[in-house]
Amino acid sequence: GNSVTQMEGPVTLSEEAFLTINCTYTATGYPSLFWYVQYPGEGLQLLLKATKADDKGSNKGFEATYRKETTSFHLEKGSVQVSDSAVYFCALTAGGTSYGKLTFGQGTILTVHP
Amino acid sequence: GAGVSQSPSNKVTEKGKDVELRCDPISGHTALYWYRQSLGQGLEFLIYFQGNSAPDKSGLPSDRFSAERTGGSVSTLTIQRTQQEDSAVYLCASSPSGGTTYEQYFGPGTRLTVT
């Protein structure tokens, strides 16, 4: 079946530090990959996505590259801000009869201190 | 434009009671999904609607759970004879279509507490 594994959290960083959150996946067919973010008190929202191998998704200074050879989609940001504190979820939708349903990783809590 | 809305935002119910959770998707979105977010299980898929039909109900955890969608719009998730393990945040999402590359837009969720 399909599954997503994220690095364990919580992650605590100082402002302007470099961020990496690891994500690897197992999927049938050819998945699309997503990072969703949940800010405190808010709903889930899409941060970025990539739909084919070697695609790079980017948004708000965050980037992730679809690596088919390593089945990974690691999230990176060069300089985090306090406002980036949130829960980050890696997710995929797989082909076949998945109908676009999302399979999520367990989430990584990020806290950024001034 | 208006996003996905859900009601109620919070629901506290006694064990054994039935509850109904409502989702209003973004207008024109044909695909609608229900997910559940709980401490022990993370984010889990429950059911998918395309229009008014539900081709994928594989995530419903038991026959106490059911859902319908009418007019290709509003959806209701019903939990009968609630149990404490049903306590979770129930999220609804919609997307323009059921394809694998479309972004899903999430509602704020309904927090269900079963006492």
PDB file of C-alpha atoms in Angstrom:
ATOM      1  CA  GLY A   1       0.000   0.000   0.000  1.00  0.00           C
ATOM      2  CA  ASN A   2       0.897   3.683   0.076  1.00  0.00           C
ATOM      3  CA  SER A   3       2.753   5.227   2.994  1.00  0.00           C
ATOM      4  CA  VAL A   4       4.692   8.351   3.932  1.00  0.00           C
ATOM      5  CA  THR A   5       7.386   8.583   6.569  1.00  0.00           C
ATOM      6  CA  GLN A   6       8.513  11.908   7.982  1.00  0.00           C
ATOM      7  CA  MET A   7      11.355  12.685  10.309  1.00  0.00           C
ATOM      8  CA  GLU A   8      10.385  12.671  13.938  1.00  0.00           C
ATOM      9  CA  GLY A   9       9.750  15.996  15.588  1.00  0.00           C
ATOM     10  CA  PRO A  10       9.515  18.324  17.228  1.00  0.00           C
ATOM     11  CA  VAL A  11      12.114  20.465  15.494  1.00  0.00           C
ATOM     12  CA  THR A  12      13.268  23.609  17.279  1.00  0.00           C
ATOM     13  CA  LEU A  13      15.362  26.199  15.460  1.00  0.00           C
ATOM     14  CA  SER A  14      16.548  29.743  15.892  1.00  0.00           C
ATOM     15  CA  GLU A  15      15.433  32.396  13.439  1.00  0.00           C
ATOM     16  CA  GLU A  16      17.466  32.426  10.197  1.00  0.00           C
ATOM     17  CA  ALA A  17      18.582  28.814  10.651  1.00  0.00           C
ATOM     18  CA  PHE A  18      18.454  26.300   7.795  1.00  0.00           C
ATOM     19  CA  LEU A  19      15.551  23.844   7.834  1.00  0.00           C
ATOM     20  CA  THR A  20      15.309  20.328   6.476  1.00  0.00           C
ATOM     21  CA  ILE A  21      12.384  18.007   7.146  1.00  0.00           C
ATOM     22  CA  ASN A  22      12.914  14.583   5.642  1.00  0.00           C
ATOM     23  CA  CYS A  23      10.139  12.717   3.876  1.00  0.00           C
ATOM     24  CA  THR A  24      10.229   9.351   2.125  1.00  0.00           C
ATOM     25  CA  TYR A  25       7.390   7.456   0.556  1.00  0.00           C
ATOM     26  CA  THR A  26       6.158   4.113  -0.729  1.00  0.00           C
ATOM     27  CA  ALA A  27       3.514   4.156  -3.424  1.00  0.00           C
ATOM     28  CA  THR A  28       1.888   2.114  -6.136  1.00  0.00           C
ATOM     29  CA  GLY A  29       1.899   3.751  -9.502  1.00  0.00           C
ATOM     30  CA  TYR A  30       3.316   7.208 -10.031  1.00  0.00           C
ATOM     31  CA  PRO A  31       2.458   9.473  -7.095  1.00  0.00           C
ATOM     32  CA  SER A  32       2.086  13.211  -6.842  1.00  0.00           C
ATOM     33  CA  LEU A  33       3.794  14.646  -3.771  1.00  0.00           C
ATOM     34  CA  PHE A  34       2.694  17.467  -1.501  1.00  0.00           C
ATOM     35  CA  TRP A  35       3.685  19.404   1.567  1.00  0.00           C
ATOM     36  CA  TYR A  36       0.783  20.761   3.625  1.00  0.00           C
ATOM     37  CA  VAL A  37       1.166  23.142   6.565  1.00  0.00           C
ATOM     38  CA  GLN A  38      -1.058  23.724   9.572  1.00  0.00           C
ATOM     39  CA  TYR A  39      -0.417  27.017  11.370  1.00  0.00           C
ATOM     40  CA  PRO A  40      -1.584  27.326  14.981  1.00  0.00           C
ATOM     41  CA  GLY A  41      -5.359  27.636  15.114  1.00  0.00           C
ATOM     42  CA  GLU A  42      -5.742  27.336  11.346  1.00  0.00           C
ATOM     43  CA  GLY A  43      -6.710  24.649   8.857  1.00  0.00           C
ATOM     44  CA  LEU A  44      -4.471  22.619   6.598  1.00  0.00           C
ATOM     45  CA  GLN A  45      -3.224  24.442   3.553  1.00  0.00           C
ATOM     46  CA  LEU A  46      -1.081  23.401   0.633  1.00  0.00           C
ATOM     47  CA  LEU A  47       2.486  24.664   0.836  1.00  0.00           C
ATOM     48  CA  LEU A  48       3.915  23.168  -2.352  1.00  0.00           C
ATOM     49  CA  LYS A  49       3.629  20.200  -4.682  1.00  0.00           C
ATOM     50  CA  ALA A  50       5.439  18.241  -7.391  1.00  0.00           C
ATOM     51  CA  THR A  51       3.799  15.879  -9.822  1.00  0.00           C
ATOM     52  CA  LYS A  52       6.701  14.219 -11.631  1.00  0.00           C
ATOM     53  CA  ALA A  53      10.258  13.124 -11.034  1.00  0.00           C
ATOM     54  CA  ASP A  54      12.871  15.899 -10.679  1.00  0.00           C
ATOM     55  CA  ASP A  55      10.154  18.564 -10.356  1.00  0.00           C
ATOM     56  CA  LYS A  56      10.874  21.163  -7.690  1.00  0.00           C
ATOM     57  CA  GLY A  57       7.951  22.633  -5.802  1.00  0.00           C
ATOM     58  CA  SER A  58       8.509  25.989  -4.142  1.00  0.00           C
ATOM     59  CA  ASN A  59       6.533  28.548  -2.154  1.00  0.00           C
ATOM     60  CA  LYS A  60       7.258  31.146   0.548  1.00  0.00           C
ATOM     61  CA  GLY A  61      10.965  30.301   0.445  1.00  0.00           C
ATOM     62  CA  PHE A  62      10.331  26.576   0.972  1.00  0.00           C
ATOM     63  CA  GLU A  63      11.473  24.046  -1.614  1.00  0.00           C
ATOM     64  CA  ALA A  64      11.199  20.303  -2.159  1.00  0.00           C
ATOM     65  CA  THR A  65      12.416  18.178  -5.061  1.00  0.00           C
ATOM     66  CA  TYR A  66      10.703  14.967  -6.204  1.00  0.00           C
ATOM     67  CA  ARG A  67      13.437  12.295  -6.140  1.00  0.00           C
ATOM     68  CA  LYS A  68      12.127   9.093  -7.661  1.00  0.00           C
ATOM     69  CA  GLU A  69      15.415   7.228  -7.281  1.00  0.00           C
ATOM     70  CA  THR A  70      15.429   7.742  -3.504  1.00  0.00           C
ATOM     71  CA  THR A  71      11.610   7.961  -3.126  1.00  0.00           C
ATOM     72  CA  SER A  72      12.040  11.204  -1.212  1.00  0.00           C
ATOM     73  CA  PHE A  73      10.555  14.698  -1.067  1.00  0.00           C
ATOM     74  CA  HIS A  74      12.525  16.563   1.596  1.00  0.00           C
ATOM     75  CA  LEU A  75      11.373  20.049   2.599  1.00  0.00           C
ATOM     76  CA  GLU A  76      14.013  22.782   2.885  1.00  0.00           C
ATOM     77  CA  LYS A  77      14.180  26.459   3.695  1.00  0.00           C
ATOM     78  CA  GLY A  78      17.349  28.487   3.819  1.00  0.00           C
ATOM     79  CA  SER A  79      16.369  30.911   6.570  1.00  0.00           C
ATOM     80  CA  VAL A  80      13.365  30.223   8.791  1.00  0.00           C
ATOM     81  CA  GLN A  81      11.277  32.865  10.514  1.00  0.00           C
ATOM     82  CA  VAL A  82       9.235  32.782  13.698  1.00  0.00           C
ATOM     83  CA  SER A  83       6.121  32.872  11.512  1.00  0.00           C
ATOM     84  CA  ASP A  84       7.106  29.486  10.013  1.00  0.00           C
ATOM     85  CA  SER A  85       6.271  27.785  13.329  1.00  0.00           C
ATOM     86  CA  ALA A  86       3.633  25.221  12.390  1.00  0.00           C
ATOM     87  CA  VAL A  87       3.013  21.528  11.786  1.00  0.00           C
ATOM     88  CA  TYR A  88       4.232  20.272   8.403  1.00  0.00           C
ATOM     89  CA  PHE A  89       2.760  17.233   6.682  1.00  0.00           C
ATOM     90  CA  CYS A  90       4.232  15.382   3.749  1.00  0.00           C
ATOM     91  CA  ALA A  91       1.586  13.641   1.639  1.00  0.00           C
ATOM     92  CA  LEU A  92       1.030  11.792  -1.606  1.00  0.00           C
ATOM     93  CA  THR A  93      -1.716  10.836  -3.974  1.00  0.00           C
ATOM     94  CA  ALA A  94      -1.077   7.729  -6.011  1.00  0.00           C
ATOM     95  CA  GLY A  95      -2.323   6.595  -9.367  1.00  0.00           C
ATOM     96  CA  GLY A  96      -4.726   3.802 -10.113  1.00  0.00           C
ATOM     97  CA  THR A  97      -7.975   4.051  -8.206  1.00  0.00           C
ATOM     98  CA  SER A  98      -6.772   6.342  -5.449  1.00  0.00           C
ATOM     99  CA  TYR A  99      -9.098   9.132  -6.689  1.00  0.00           C
ATOM    100  CA  GLY A 100      -6.669  11.690  -5.396  1.00  0.00           C
ATOM    101  CA  LYS A 101      -7.069  10.711  -1.761  1.00  0.00           C
ATOM    102  CA  LEU A 102      -4.148  11.927   0.303  1.00  0.00           C
ATOM    103  CA  THR A 103      -1.933   9.664   2.347  1.00  0.00           C
ATOM    104  CA  PHE A 104      -0.189  11.729   5.017  1.00  0.00           C
ATOM    105  CA  GLY A 105       2.941  11.386   7.052  1.00  0.00           C
ATOM    106  CA  GLN A 106       2.640  11.772  10.795  1.00  0.00           C
ATOM    107  CA  GLY A 107       3.484  15.485  10.776  1.00  0.00           C
ATOM    108  CA  THR A 108       6.494  17.394  12.072  1.00  0.00           C
ATOM    109  CA  ILE A 109       6.101  20.188  14.585  1.00  0.00           C
ATOM    110  CA  LEU A 110       8.440  23.104  13.864  1.00  0.00           C
ATOM    111  CA  THR A 111       9.078  25.809  16.441  1.00  0.00           C
ATOM    112  CA  VAL A 112      11.243  28.788  15.522  1.00  0.00           C
ATOM    113  CA  HIS A 113      12.593  31.022  18.294  1.00  0.00           C
ATOM    114  CA  PRO A 114      13.633  34.658  17.810  1.00  0.00           C
TER     115      PRO A 114
ATOM    116  CA  GLY B   1     -14.233  33.521  -2.767  1.00  0.00           C
ATOM    117  CA  ALA B   2     -15.617  31.425   0.052  1.00  0.00           C
ATOM    118  CA  GLY B   3     -13.566  28.495   1.187  1.00  0.00           C
ATOM    119  CA  VAL B   4     -14.653  25.152   2.576  1.00  0.00           C
ATOM    120  CA  SER B   5     -16.825  25.552   5.643  1.00  0.00           C
ATOM    121  CA  GLN B   6     -17.706  22.993   8.290  1.00  0.00           C
ATOM    122  CA  SER B   7     -20.193  22.945  11.099  1.00  0.00           C
ATOM    123  CA  PRO B   8     -20.288  22.718  13.994  1.00  0.00           C
ATOM    124  CA  SER B   9     -16.762  23.791  14.834  1.00  0.00           C
ATOM    125  CA  ASN B  10     -16.942  21.900  18.125  1.00  0.00           C
ATOM    126  CA  LYS B  11     -19.216  19.096  19.223  1.00  0.00           C
ATOM    127  CA  VAL B  12     -19.319  17.410  22.603  1.00  0.00           C
ATOM    128  CA  THR B  13     -21.542  14.369  22.819  1.00  0.00           C
ATOM    129  CA  GLU B  14     -22.203  11.520  25.177  1.00  0.00           C
ATOM    130  CA  LYS B  15     -21.122   8.005  24.329  1.00  0.00           C
ATOM    131  CA  GLY B  16     -23.859   6.199  22.441  1.00  0.00           C
ATOM    132  CA  LYS B  17     -25.416   9.299  20.856  1.00  0.00           C
ATOM    133  CA  ASP B  18     -25.520   9.954  17.109  1.00  0.00           C
ATOM    134  CA  VAL B  19     -23.822  13.002  15.588  1.00  0.00           C
ATOM    135  CA  GLU B  20     -23.954  14.718  12.207  1.00  0.00           C
ATOM    136  CA  LEU B  21     -21.102  16.771  10.820  1.00  0.00           C
ATOM    137  CA  ARG B  22     -21.620  19.082   7.861  1.00  0.00           C
ATOM    138  CA  CYS B  23     -19.319  20.208   5.078  1.00  0.00           C
ATOM    139  CA  ASP B  24     -19.928  22.943   2.495  1.00  0.00           C
ATOM    140  CA  PRO B  25     -17.324  22.633  -0.258  1.00  0.00           C
ATOM    141  CA  ILE B  26     -16.090  25.349  -2.573  1.00  0.00           C
ATOM    142  CA  SER B  27     -18.705  26.042  -5.230  1.00  0.00           C
ATOM    143  CA  GLY B  28     -18.051  24.079  -8.411  1.00  0.00           C
ATOM    144  CA  HIS B  29     -15.723  21.542  -6.812  1.00  0.00           C
ATOM    145  CA  THR B  30     -16.872  18.097  -7.825  1.00  0.00           C
ATOM    146  CA  ALA B  31     -14.567  16.113  -5.545  1.00  0.00           C
ATOM    147  CA  LEU B  32     -15.083  16.045  -1.791  1.00  0.00           C
ATOM    148  CA  TYR B  33     -13.061  14.168   0.831  1.00  0.00           C
ATOM    149  CA  TRP B  34     -13.446  13.492   4.534  1.00  0.00           C
ATOM    150  CA  TYR B  35     -10.405  12.909   6.728  1.00  0.00           C
ATOM    151  CA  ARG B  36      -9.923  12.382  10.445  1.00  0.00           C
ATOM    152  CA  GLN B  37      -7.104  13.813  12.521  1.00  0.00           C
ATOM    153  CA  SER B  38      -6.449  12.147  15.855  1.00  0.00           C
ATOM    154  CA  LEU B  39      -3.495  11.968  18.204  1.00  0.00           C
ATOM    155  CA  GLY B  40      -3.020   8.252  17.871  1.00  0.00           C
ATOM    156  CA  GLN B  41      -3.656   7.804  14.151  1.00  0.00           C
ATOM    157  CA  GLY B  42      -2.560  11.056  12.555  1.00  0.00           C
ATOM    158  CA  LEU B  43      -4.432  12.158   9.441  1.00  0.00           C
ATOM    159  CA  GLU B  44      -6.539   9.392   7.903  1.00  0.00           C
ATOM    160  CA  PHE B  45      -8.688   9.299   4.791  1.00  0.00           C
ATOM    161  CA  LEU B  46     -12.316   8.343   5.384  1.00  0.00           C
ATOM    162  CA  ILE B  47     -14.354   8.719   2.193  1.00  0.00           C
ATOM    163  CA  TYR B  48     -14.293  10.310  -1.254  1.00  0.00           C
ATOM    164  CA  PHE B  49     -17.206  11.725  -3.234  1.00  0.00           C
ATOM    165  CA  GLN B  50     -17.282  12.523  -6.929  1.00  0.00           C
ATOM    166  CA  GLY B  51     -20.518  14.400  -7.431  1.00  0.00           C
ATOM    167  CA  ASN B  52     -23.096  12.632  -5.304  1.00  0.00           C
ATOM    168  CA  SER B  53     -21.569   9.182  -5.517  1.00  0.00           C
ATOM    169  CA  ALA B  54     -18.920   7.728  -3.239  1.00  0.00           C
ATOM    170  CA  PRO B  55     -16.622   5.448  -5.233  1.00  0.00           C
ATOM    171  CA  ASP B  56     -14.210   5.099  -2.327  1.00  0.00           C
ATOM    172  CA  LYS B  57     -15.470   4.449   1.201  1.00  0.00           C
ATOM    173  CA  SER B  58     -12.473   2.377   2.147  1.00  0.00           C
ATOM    174  CA  GLY B  59     -11.404   4.585   5.052  1.00  0.00           C
ATOM    175  CA  LEU B  60     -14.630   4.457   7.052  1.00  0.00           C
ATOM    176  CA  PRO B  61     -13.571   2.700  10.264  1.00  0.00           C
ATOM    177  CA  SER B  62     -16.832   0.865  10.987  1.00  0.00           C
ATOM    178  CA  ASP B  63     -20.444   0.556   9.880  1.00  0.00           C
ATOM    179  CA  ARG B  64     -21.346   3.189  12.475  1.00  0.00           C
ATOM    180  CA  PHE B  65     -19.903   5.743  10.053  1.00  0.00           C
ATOM    181  CA  SER B  66     -21.803   6.865   6.972  1.00  0.00           C
ATOM    182  CA  ALA B  67     -21.789   9.868   4.692  1.00  0.00           C
ATOM    183  CA  GLU B  68     -23.863  11.354   1.936  1.00  0.00           C
ATOM    184  CA  ARG B  69     -23.635  14.208  -0.476  1.00  0.00           C
ATOM    185  CA  THR B  70     -26.586  15.912  -2.047  1.00  0.00           C
ATOM    186  CA  GLY B  71     -26.859  18.172  -5.076  1.00  0.00           C
ATOM    187  CA  GLY B  72     -23.180  17.698  -5.742  1.00  0.00           C
ATOM    188  CA  SER B  73     -22.533  20.120  -2.907  1.00  0.00           C
ATOM    189  CA  VAL B  74     -23.142  19.749   0.829  1.00  0.00           C
ATOM    190  CA  SER B  75     -21.960  16.589   2.538  1.00  0.00           C
ATOM    191  CA  THR B  76     -22.932  15.130   5.893  1.00  0.00           C
ATOM    192  CA  LEU B  77     -20.865  12.643   7.870  1.00  0.00           C
ATOM    193  CA  THR B  78     -22.926  10.715  10.401  1.00  0.00           C
ATOM    194  CA  ILE B  79     -21.537   8.715  13.295  1.00  0.00           C
ATOM    195  CA  GLN B  80     -24.015   6.469  15.064  1.00  0.00           C
ATOM    196  CA  ARG B  81     -23.663   5.233  18.627  1.00  0.00           C
ATOM    197  CA  THR B  82     -20.519   7.278  19.177  1.00  0.00           C
ATOM    198  CA  GLN B  83     -17.609   5.780  21.084  1.00  0.00           C
ATOM    199  CA  GLN B  84     -14.754   7.515  22.885  1.00  0.00           C
ATOM    200  CA  GLU B  85     -12.316   6.424  20.206  1.00  0.00           C
ATOM    201  CA  ASP B  86     -14.326   8.527  17.721  1.00  0.00           C
ATOM    202  CA  SER B  87     -13.008  11.675  19.402  1.00  0.00           C
ATOM    203  CA  ALA B  88     -10.957  13.509  16.774  1.00  0.00           C
ATOM    204  CA  VAL B  89     -10.965  16.471  14.428  1.00  0.00           C
ATOM    205  CA  TYR B  90     -12.952  15.675  11.299  1.00  0.00           C
ATOM    206  CA  LEU B  91     -11.705  17.517   8.237  1.00  0.00           C
ATOM    207  CA  CYS B  92     -13.444  18.045   4.942  1.00  0.00           C
ATOM    208  CA  ALA B  93     -11.637  18.974   1.734  1.00  0.00           C
ATOM    209  CA  SER B  94     -12.758  19.720  -1.792  1.00  0.00           C
ATOM    210  CA  SER B  95     -10.986  19.950  -5.121  1.00  0.00           C
ATOM    211  CA  PRO B  96     -12.012  20.813  -8.675  1.00  0.00           C
ATOM    212  CA  SER B  97     -11.782  17.157  -9.673  1.00  0.00           C
ATOM    213  CA  GLY B  98     -10.773  13.804  -8.276  1.00  0.00           C
ATOM    214  CA  GLY B  99      -7.472  13.616 -10.127  1.00  0.00           C
ATOM    215  CA  THR B 100      -4.229  12.942  -8.305  1.00  0.00           C
ATOM    216  CA  THR B 101      -2.566  16.285  -9.070  1.00  0.00           C
ATOM    217  CA  TYR B 102      -5.247  18.657  -7.861  1.00  0.00           C
ATOM    218  CA  GLU B 103      -4.828  20.683  -4.703  1.00  0.00           C
ATOM    219  CA  GLN B 104      -7.319  19.870  -1.981  1.00  0.00           C
ATOM    220  CA  TYR B 105      -8.729  22.812  -0.046  1.00  0.00           C
ATOM    221  CA  PHE B 106      -9.424  22.016   3.579  1.00  0.00           C
ATOM    222  CA  GLY B 107     -12.066  23.318   5.918  1.00  0.00           C
ATOM    223  CA  PRO B 108     -11.322  24.331   9.519  1.00  0.00           C
ATOM    224  CA  GLY B 109     -12.571  21.016  10.861  1.00  0.00           C
ATOM    225  CA  THR B 110     -15.072  19.856  13.457  1.00  0.00           C
ATOM    226  CA  ARG B 111     -13.593  18.857  16.797  1.00  0.00           C
ATOM    227  CA  LEU B 112     -15.634  15.960  18.162  1.00  0.00           C
ATOM    228  CA  THR B 113     -15.337  14.987  21.804  1.00  0.00           C
ATOM    229  CA  VAL B 114     -17.161  11.903  23.029  1.00  0.00           C
ATOM    230  CA  THR B 115     -17.551  11.780  26.813  1.00  0.00           C
TER     231      THR B 115
END
